[in-house]
Amino acid sequence: RSSDLNERFGNVCYAGIDVDPELRYPKGAGRVSFSSQESYISAITARFVHLQIGDIDKRVELKPYVLDDQMCDECHGLLCGGKFAPFFCGSVSCLQYYCKQCWTTVHSILGRQNHKPLVKEGTERPRVHHTFRY
């Protein structure tokens, strides 16, 4: 429940459960948005939270949501031919999107070798540059 998450981490501005549009049944995942970075960091640092609804006690994993079509935060597409970044590092010391080359470079640094990437599928397509004329 959003009230439980708000009580524990603060600043919850949205909470929802992902539902299959055809079956109208929960997919087993949800989303929570926070209005402050401090609350977001607290939630992903905790990693798990126990929620109790009636007689149901559920252990829920909290992971960063990986956005579609993000450029590498290190090289901004220069080292990967303008393709979208397939990796997101959810470790609190990173919280960035990376292309393969930048992931390898940044995560060879002492203390970051054990970070695990969250992988976004379908990032092989290049970014499309739109030119608008008035």
Tab-separated table of C-alpha atoms in Angstrom:
chain	number	residue	atom	x	y	z
A	1	ARG	CA	0.000	0.000	0.000
A	2	SER	CA	1.187	3.461	-0.814
A	3	SER	CA	0.526	4.621	2.754
A	4	ASP	CA	2.957	1.979	4.084
A	5	LEU	CA	5.649	3.080	1.636
A	6	ASN	CA	4.999	6.742	2.379
A	7	GLU	CA	5.275	6.078	6.116
A	8	ARG	CA	8.565	4.246	5.686
A	9	PHE	CA	10.288	6.334	2.976
A	10	GLY	CA	8.215	9.515	2.660
A	11	ASN	CA	7.190	11.591	-0.350
A	12	VAL	CA	5.253	8.933	-2.323
A	13	CYS	CA	3.471	10.763	-5.139
A	14	TYR	CA	2.258	7.709	-7.109
A	15	ALA	CA	1.780	3.997	-6.481
A	16	GLY	CA	0.164	1.568	-8.885
A	17	ILE	CA	-0.026	-2.119	-9.751
A	18	ASP	CA	0.732	-3.250	-13.309
A	19	VAL	CA	-2.313	-5.057	-14.714
A	20	ASP	CA	-2.531	-7.208	-17.850
A	21	PRO	CA	-4.837	-5.213	-20.168
A	22	GLU	CA	-6.536	-8.296	-21.634
A	23	LEU	CA	-6.906	-10.399	-18.493
A	24	ARG	CA	-7.369	-7.417	-16.169
A	25	TYR	CA	-5.266	-9.298	-13.617
A	26	PRO	CA	-2.150	-8.084	-11.757
A	27	LYS	CA	1.148	-8.938	-13.457
A	28	GLY	CA	3.003	-9.240	-10.160
A	29	ALA	CA	4.754	-5.888	-10.442
A	30	GLY	CA	3.983	-2.327	-9.502
A	31	ARG	CA	5.453	1.142	-9.642
A	32	VAL	CA	6.091	3.754	-7.007
A	33	SER	CA	7.221	7.318	-7.689
A	34	PHE	CA	8.730	9.610	-5.115
A	35	SER	CA	8.776	13.395	-5.177
A	36	SER	CA	12.228	13.570	-3.587
A	37	GLN	CA	15.526	11.944	-4.471
A	38	GLU	CA	16.156	11.255	-0.775
A	39	SER	CA	13.015	9.096	-0.536
A	40	TYR	CA	13.887	7.298	-3.783
A	41	ILE	CA	17.426	6.537	-2.551
A	42	SER	CA	16.053	5.304	0.795
A	43	ALA	CA	13.652	2.949	-0.972
A	44	ILE	CA	16.149	1.379	-3.369
A	45	THR	CA	18.764	1.143	-0.613
A	46	ALA	CA	16.317	-0.810	1.555
A	47	ARG	CA	15.780	-3.156	-1.439
A	48	PHE	CA	12.998	-5.139	0.263
A	49	VAL	CA	9.928	-4.134	2.234
A	50	HIS	CA	7.292	-6.232	3.997
A	51	LEU	CA	3.721	-5.234	3.251
A	52	GLN	CA	0.792	-6.605	5.193
A	53	ILE	CA	-2.717	-6.335	3.801
A	54	GLY	CA	-5.241	-8.104	5.971
A	55	ASP	CA	-3.926	-11.596	6.627
A	56	ILE	CA	-1.533	-11.477	3.635
A	57	ASP	CA	2.109	-10.740	4.423
A	58	LYS	CA	4.192	-10.013	1.314
A	59	ARG	CA	7.931	-9.399	0.912
A	60	VAL	CA	8.338	-6.988	-2.015
A	61	GLU	CA	11.575	-6.162	-3.836
A	62	LEU	CA	12.151	-2.500	-4.708
A	63	LYS	CA	14.192	-1.873	-7.861
A	64	PRO	CA	14.795	1.257	-9.922
A	65	TYR	CA	12.572	1.571	-12.962
A	66	VAL	CA	14.630	1.605	-16.153
A	67	LEU	CA	13.369	4.142	-18.687
A	68	ASP	CA	13.168	3.514	-22.418
A	69	ASP	CA	15.397	5.243	-24.940
A	70	GLN	CA	18.051	6.721	-22.674
A	71	MET	CA	21.464	7.794	-23.893
A	72	CYS	CA	24.632	6.834	-22.051
A	73	ASP	CA	25.228	9.281	-19.203
A	74	GLU	CA	29.008	8.974	-19.639
A	75	CYS	CA	29.626	9.416	-23.378
A	76	HIS	CA	26.183	10.713	-24.465
A	77	GLY	CA	26.220	8.287	-27.401
A	78	LEU	CA	29.654	9.220	-28.763
A	79	LEU	CA	31.282	5.828	-28.050
A	80	CYS	CA	28.315	3.680	-29.070
A	81	GLY	CA	27.322	5.186	-32.388
A	82	GLY	CA	24.354	7.074	-30.958
A	83	LYS	CA	22.569	3.912	-29.802
A	84	PHE	CA	20.483	3.935	-26.649
A	85	ALA	CA	22.175	2.740	-23.469
A	86	PRO	CA	21.294	-0.889	-22.671
A	87	PHE	CA	22.559	-0.841	-19.072
A	88	PHE	CA	21.416	0.987	-15.962
A	89	CYS	CA	23.394	0.753	-12.745
A	90	GLY	CA	21.005	0.727	-9.816
A	91	SER	CA	23.756	1.017	-7.237
A	92	VAL	CA	23.341	4.219	-5.232
A	93	SER	CA	26.913	5.269	-6.093
A	94	CYS	CA	26.047	5.215	-9.838
A	95	LEU	CA	22.341	5.520	-10.784
A	96	GLN	CA	23.243	6.097	-14.428
A	97	TYR	CA	22.646	4.676	-17.891
A	98	TYR	CA	25.659	3.189	-19.710
A	99	CYS	CA	26.577	1.892	-23.150
A	100	LYS	CA	28.592	-1.343	-23.156
A	101	GLN	CA	31.960	0.408	-23.515
A	102	CYS	CA	31.304	2.922	-20.723
A	103	TRP	CA	29.891	0.198	-18.431
A	104	THR	CA	33.131	-1.771	-18.837
A	105	THR	CA	35.324	1.278	-18.212
A	106	VAL	CA	33.405	2.727	-15.246
A	107	HIS	CA	32.817	-0.638	-13.576
A	108	SER	CA	36.459	-1.695	-13.734
A	109	ILE	CA	37.125	0.921	-11.026
A	110	LEU	CA	37.816	-0.462	-7.546
A	111	GLY	CA	34.574	-0.717	-5.606
A	112	ARG	CA	32.340	-0.919	-8.673
A	113	GLN	CA	33.311	-4.325	-10.069
A	114	ASN	CA	30.444	-6.046	-8.228
A	115	HIS	CA	27.699	-3.743	-9.512
A	116	LYS	CA	25.073	-5.616	-11.527
A	117	PRO	CA	23.464	-3.919	-14.529
A	118	LEU	CA	19.732	-3.703	-15.041
A	119	VAL	CA	19.371	-4.419	-18.750
A	120	LYS	CA	16.817	-2.750	-21.006
A	121	GLU	CA	15.992	-4.822	-24.087
A	122	GLY	CA	15.667	-3.346	-27.567
A	123	THR	CA	18.339	-0.676	-27.263
A	124	GLU	CA	20.192	-1.628	-30.451
A	125	ARG	CA	18.313	0.885	-32.553
A	126	PRO	CA	20.027	4.242	-33.063
A	127	ARG	CA	18.606	7.488	-31.793
A	128	VAL	CA	16.597	9.323	-34.430
A	129	HIS	CA	17.391	12.998	-34.810
A	130	HIS	CA	14.303	14.990	-35.705
A	131	THR	CA	14.654	18.217	-37.607
A	132	PHE	CA	11.763	20.601	-37.245
A	133	ARG	CA	11.164	23.335	-39.758
A	134	TYR	CA	8.850	26.253	-39.245
